[in-house]
C-alpha atoms as one frame of an Amber mdcrd trajectory, in Angstrom:
protein
  62.205  95.519  33.152  64.731  94.830  30.400  67.982  96.776  30.197  66.918
  98.589  27.023  63.547  99.488  28.505  65.232 100.958  31.580  67.377 103.156
  29.362  64.339 104.396  27.438  62.378 105.078  30.633  64.879 107.584  31.997
  63.790 111.230  31.565  65.827 113.339  29.080  67.396 115.605  31.757  69.153
 112.538  33.176  71.034 112.092  29.907  72.010 115.762  29.948  73.370 115.395
  33.484  75.255 112.235  32.520  76.703 113.916  29.430  77.887 116.919  31.417
  79.413 114.650  34.047  81.236 112.649  31.376  82.691 115.822  29.857  83.773
 117.116  33.249  85.374 113.863  34.437  87.103 113.357  31.098  88.709 116.747
  31.602  89.890 116.167  35.172  93.456 116.469  33.947  95.347 118.361  36.610
  95.055 116.386  39.847  96.543 113.091  38.562  99.556 115.065  37.293  99.832
 117.667  40.063 102.693 115.901  41.883 104.672 115.596  38.634 103.959 119.243
  37.795 105.265 120.400  41.180 108.401 118.273  41.166 109.246 119.436  37.653
 108.729 122.989  38.874 111.469 122.456  41.440 109.504 121.471  44.543 110.443
 118.442  46.652 108.461 115.193  46.648 107.372 115.910  50.219 105.990 119.311
  49.201 104.276 117.767  46.200 102.619 115.169  48.450 101.436 117.874  50.840
  99.890 119.820  47.980  98.045 116.729  46.746  96.804 116.182  50.304  95.547
 119.768  50.301  93.158 118.745  47.514  91.644 116.233  49.936  91.102 119.029
  52.458  89.249 121.063  49.838  87.233 117.972  48.954  85.983 117.735  52.563
  84.898 121.397  52.479  83.099 120.876  49.183  81.242 117.777  50.335  79.455
 119.459  53.230  79.046 122.876  51.606  77.833 121.348  48.339  75.022 119.504
  50.098  73.943 122.676  51.913  73.936 124.729  48.701  72.070 122.010  46.799
  69.174 122.370  49.237  69.418 126.139  49.655  69.996 127.544  46.147  68.996
 124.517  44.084  70.800 121.693  42.318  71.430 123.405  38.985  72.700 126.624
  40.549  75.138 124.666  42.700  76.449 122.769  39.669  76.877 126.063  37.771
  78.703 127.664  40.696  80.964 124.639  40.962  81.853 124.444  37.282  82.439
 128.150  36.628  84.270 128.543  39.935  86.401 125.503  39.158  87.417 126.902
  35.778  88.487 130.212  37.311  90.366 128.557  40.191  92.128 126.167  37.819
  93.418 128.993  35.643  94.583 130.878  38.741  96.420 127.734  39.881  98.162
 127.520  36.510  99.741 130.923  37.122 100.796 130.337  40.754 104.523 129.995
  41.418 104.882 130.456  45.183 104.436 127.166  47.043 102.141 128.668  49.674
  99.902 130.148  46.980  99.854 126.816  45.133  98.683 124.968  48.260  96.031
 127.597  49.032  94.736 127.545  45.446  94.729 123.730  45.452  92.408 123.772
  48.468  90.220 126.412  46.783  90.164 124.515  43.492  89.058 121.314  45.216
  86.468 123.182  47.273  84.736 124.626  44.200  85.408 121.768  41.763  83.770
 119.157  43.983  80.729 121.205  45.054  78.730 119.656  42.233  78.814 116.070
  43.554  76.084 116.262  46.237  74.008 118.489  43.929  74.313 116.019  41.047
  73.306 113.130  43.308  70.345 115.094  44.635  69.260 116.152  41.127  69.515
 112.574  39.910  67.204 111.608  42.761  64.788 114.481  42.016  64.459 113.394
  38.396  63.855 109.673  38.913  61.256 107.421  40.440  62.277 105.197  43.334
  62.481 102.099  41.112  64.777 103.909  38.623  67.355 105.294  41.020  69.748
 102.379  41.379  69.992 102.061  37.612  70.377 105.832  37.210  73.195 105.948
  39.769  74.867 103.027  38.001  74.758 105.025  34.745  76.173 108.022  36.596
  79.096 105.893  37.814  79.535 104.575  34.277  79.848 108.142  32.961  82.354
 109.030  35.696  84.470 105.916  35.140  84.380 106.277  31.368  85.601 109.854
  31.660  88.304 108.943  34.170  89.429 106.014  31.998  89.687 108.085  28.809
  90.919 111.395  30.244  94.471 110.497  31.365  95.497 109.520  27.840  94.558
 112.986  26.593  96.214 114.523  29.643  99.449 112.703  28.851  99.339 114.090
  25.315  98.794 117.644  26.605 101.646 117.352  29.126 104.072 116.530  26.331
 103.347 119.964  24.839 102.840 122.136  27.922 101.547 121.826  31.465  99.565
 124.997  30.805  97.456 123.059  28.291  96.643 120.642  31.115  95.170 123.445
  33.257  93.432 125.046  30.295  91.886 121.755  29.179  90.606 121.077  32.681
  89.112 124.576  32.880  87.475 124.284  29.449  85.706 121.033  30.283  84.419
 122.587  33.515  83.141 125.550  31.522  81.468 123.144  29.099  79.589 121.409
  31.919  78.653 124.812  33.349  77.187 125.907  30.006  75.307 122.603  29.709
  73.856 123.235  33.173  72.771 126.780  32.254  71.137 125.780  28.986  69.685
 122.360  29.622  69.530 121.204  33.246  66.388 121.713  35.340  66.667 123.573
  38.629  65.805 120.579  40.777  64.322 121.051  44.215  65.053 123.861  46.618
  64.167 122.297  49.936  65.579 124.879  52.309  62.746 126.181  54.505  62.803
 129.843  55.469  63.329 130.123  59.177  65.092 126.764  59.390  67.418 126.797
  62.377  71.149 126.667  61.706  72.400 123.106  61.840  68.914 121.609  61.920
  69.709 119.119  59.147  72.851 117.930  60.918  71.014 117.513  64.200  68.261
 115.575  62.449  70.801 113.304  60.732  72.718 112.792  63.988  69.532 111.443
  65.608  69.138 108.940  62.769  71.153 106.070  64.254  70.904 103.848  61.176
  72.081 106.634  58.864  75.007 107.485  61.135  75.949 103.802  61.246  75.653
 103.665  57.443  78.027 106.627  57.148  80.476 104.951  59.553  80.344 101.726
  57.519  80.920 103.687  54.316  83.863 105.540  55.873  85.545 102.292  56.941
  85.033 100.805  53.490  86.366 103.975  51.876  89.506 103.694  54.036  89.965
 100.200  52.584  89.404 101.487  49.048  92.020 104.236  49.460  94.683 101.533
  49.802  94.303 101.055  46.060  96.063 104.406  45.633  98.486 104.165  48.558
  99.691 100.771  49.802  98.554  98.512  46.954 101.193  99.920  44.558 103.801
  99.718  47.352 102.974  96.044  47.867 103.301  95.341  44.148 106.761  96.912
  44.066 107.790  95.202  47.333 107.165  91.731  45.871 109.403  92.511  42.915
 107.160  93.803  40.133 107.538  96.953  38.040 105.112  99.879  38.486 103.532
  98.995  35.137 101.938  95.957  36.836 100.091  98.369  39.117  98.912 100.309
  36.072  97.747  97.085  34.464  95.725  96.132  37.539  94.146  99.598  37.721
  93.177  99.211  34.076  91.651  95.834  34.933  89.571  97.530  37.630  88.320
 100.185  35.189  87.649  97.695  32.397  85.577  95.456  34.668  83.508  98.394
  35.924  82.832  99.750  32.453  81.900  96.366  30.949  80.096  94.589  33.795
  78.664  96.990  36.387  75.501  97.976  34.534  74.636  94.340  33.886  75.238
  93.385  37.529  73.041  96.240  38.713  70.316  95.133  36.328  69.821  92.205
  38.719  70.883  93.542  42.124  68.560  96.571  41.932  65.642  94.200  42.432
  67.004  93.067  45.802  66.816  94.786  49.218  69.716  97.285  49.195  71.223
  96.730  52.629  72.221  93.042  52.207  73.637  93.763  48.749  75.689  96.705
  50.024  76.887  94.521  52.914  78.013  91.852  50.439  79.848  94.491  48.413
  81.613  95.897  51.480  82.612  92.376  52.522  84.071  91.588  49.090  85.884
  94.946  49.095  87.602  94.073  52.368  88.227  90.437  51.425  89.960  91.407
  48.197  92.384  93.730  49.960  92.867  91.315  52.882  94.027  88.638  50.412
  96.543  91.054  48.906  99.015  90.154  51.648  99.355  86.606  50.333  99.257
  87.535  46.634 102.805  87.469  45.301 102.262  86.579  41.654 100.593  88.592
  38.922  97.688  86.107  38.502  96.986  86.150  42.270  97.211  89.945  42.377
  94.742  90.056  39.484  92.366  87.748  41.391  92.458  89.984  44.482  91.828
  93.029  42.276  88.836  91.295  40.698  87.413  90.461  44.153  87.554  94.037
  45.453  86.372  95.357  42.111  83.384  93.023  42.346  82.651  94.484  45.777
  82.799  97.972  44.291  80.500  97.063  41.402  77.946  95.319  43.605  77.626
  98.039  46.234  78.588 101.439  44.809  75.521 102.222  42.667  73.259 101.194
  45.551  74.938 103.417  48.144  73.719 106.792  46.890  70.350 105.339  45.869
  69.887 103.971  49.397  70.716 107.339  50.958  68.270 108.992  48.550  65.605
 106.544  49.694  66.071 107.106  53.427  66.766 110.859  53.347  63.897 113.242
  54.145  63.166 115.252  50.994  63.943 118.603  52.655  67.391 117.388  53.724
  68.191 115.321  50.636  71.092 117.465  49.404  72.669 117.592  52.851  72.305
 113.835  53.372  74.090 113.377  50.036  76.721 115.862  51.182  77.328 113.840
  54.346  77.726 110.688  52.272  80.288 112.329  49.986  82.044 113.743  53.064
  82.798 110.228  54.338  84.717 109.497  51.142  86.426 112.885  51.294  87.630
 112.187  54.832  88.936 108.795  53.743  90.877 110.532  50.986  92.606 112.639
  53.621  93.405 109.994  56.219  93.356 106.677  54.338  96.638 106.957  52.394
  98.807 108.320  55.253  97.312 105.901  57.791  97.709 102.957  55.433 101.315
 103.759  54.545 102.136 104.282  58.250 100.913 100.741  59.097 102.355  99.184
  55.921 105.828 100.544  56.635 105.842  98.826  60.031 103.848  95.641  59.397
 102.366  94.943  55.962 100.524  91.834  57.162  98.749  93.890  59.829  97.515
  96.338  57.198  95.939  93.679  54.982  94.418  91.911  58.004  92.992  95.264
  59.143  91.229  95.622  55.778  89.376  92.376  56.453  88.491  93.420  60.005
  87.229  96.835  58.874  85.008  95.125  56.302  83.461  92.919  58.989  82.809
  95.956  61.199  81.233  97.737  58.213  78.835  94.858  57.640  77.844  94.859
  61.313  77.220  98.614  61.235  74.907  98.279  58.239  72.492  96.267  60.363
  72.010  98.960  63.011  68.225  99.292  63.513  66.636 102.398  62.018  65.119
 104.796  64.518  61.584 105.880  63.592  61.268 109.512  62.396  59.919 112.026
  64.852
């Protein structure tokens, strides 16, 4: 099917979900500037880093809870709860002055702000046919990346006037997505069965060896990806370049995703997902493994293009593959487990990477290659038949 035909074939609620996601991600102003906000408020860099890490802790809570709520109360209701709760928590955070309160509210803000992710993935799956899902998830990523690419420029403008505007803008875009959900999104499935035993979904997933191996492979790859935010900028500075080179390479990553990913997926969606995801994970690891020998801007750009290619090849297929293998009644919770792997990597990837980098940079980049190879091996764990 041609690219244009695939766009036309998507049901209207998909476009509403994508529009709401774009608005919300465009307005994700506070977290990229939280460390600067705290240091300018008189807190130390160490305290600022701890507060940013607290967001990762809230993200882990949201990932598992969001999947449970998506199945229990429905996709739309979970998105509404997330967006309205996020707006309220963000405004409360803007008024916090005590460091302990700031950290607690940061965890709460992350916990409610990220609840929508598993629900959005599950709703996207509910609304599409099996042969549309890879393309739909690619469009979802496009909306997220477009919002993330455009939002920081507006955030920088708001910061010049007042940090309060940063919090207010973030809250307003969450409210906007919440209103969109109320007025225009369908409920999606409620797959929670009355009388279902506590933890039944987790026990079912734990018996699914292939799914557990897939989650482990995704976690290892996510640990590699987190080096983009942690040790990659440290490497760039260590070889003598200004921080703006890091910004330029991040922009290259975003530009490639926005311009090329949909066209790549137009071809890869026709292929069996597991080998394509394996190729993406391998390229992800290879790109970061080569970083250790990249000491010029052109070579750094080449490594960035390699791991970006891995991201573009595999990322839209990951959620679509989980949607395909998940039992319908546990779909939201399977999505929640997938998002949880990336949340955990957000918590442990940066500190673990910087710990190794400080002692032996070469070992870190070699480890990225090794982790990628392990990820590929895990993807080929045989699937246990359902019982």
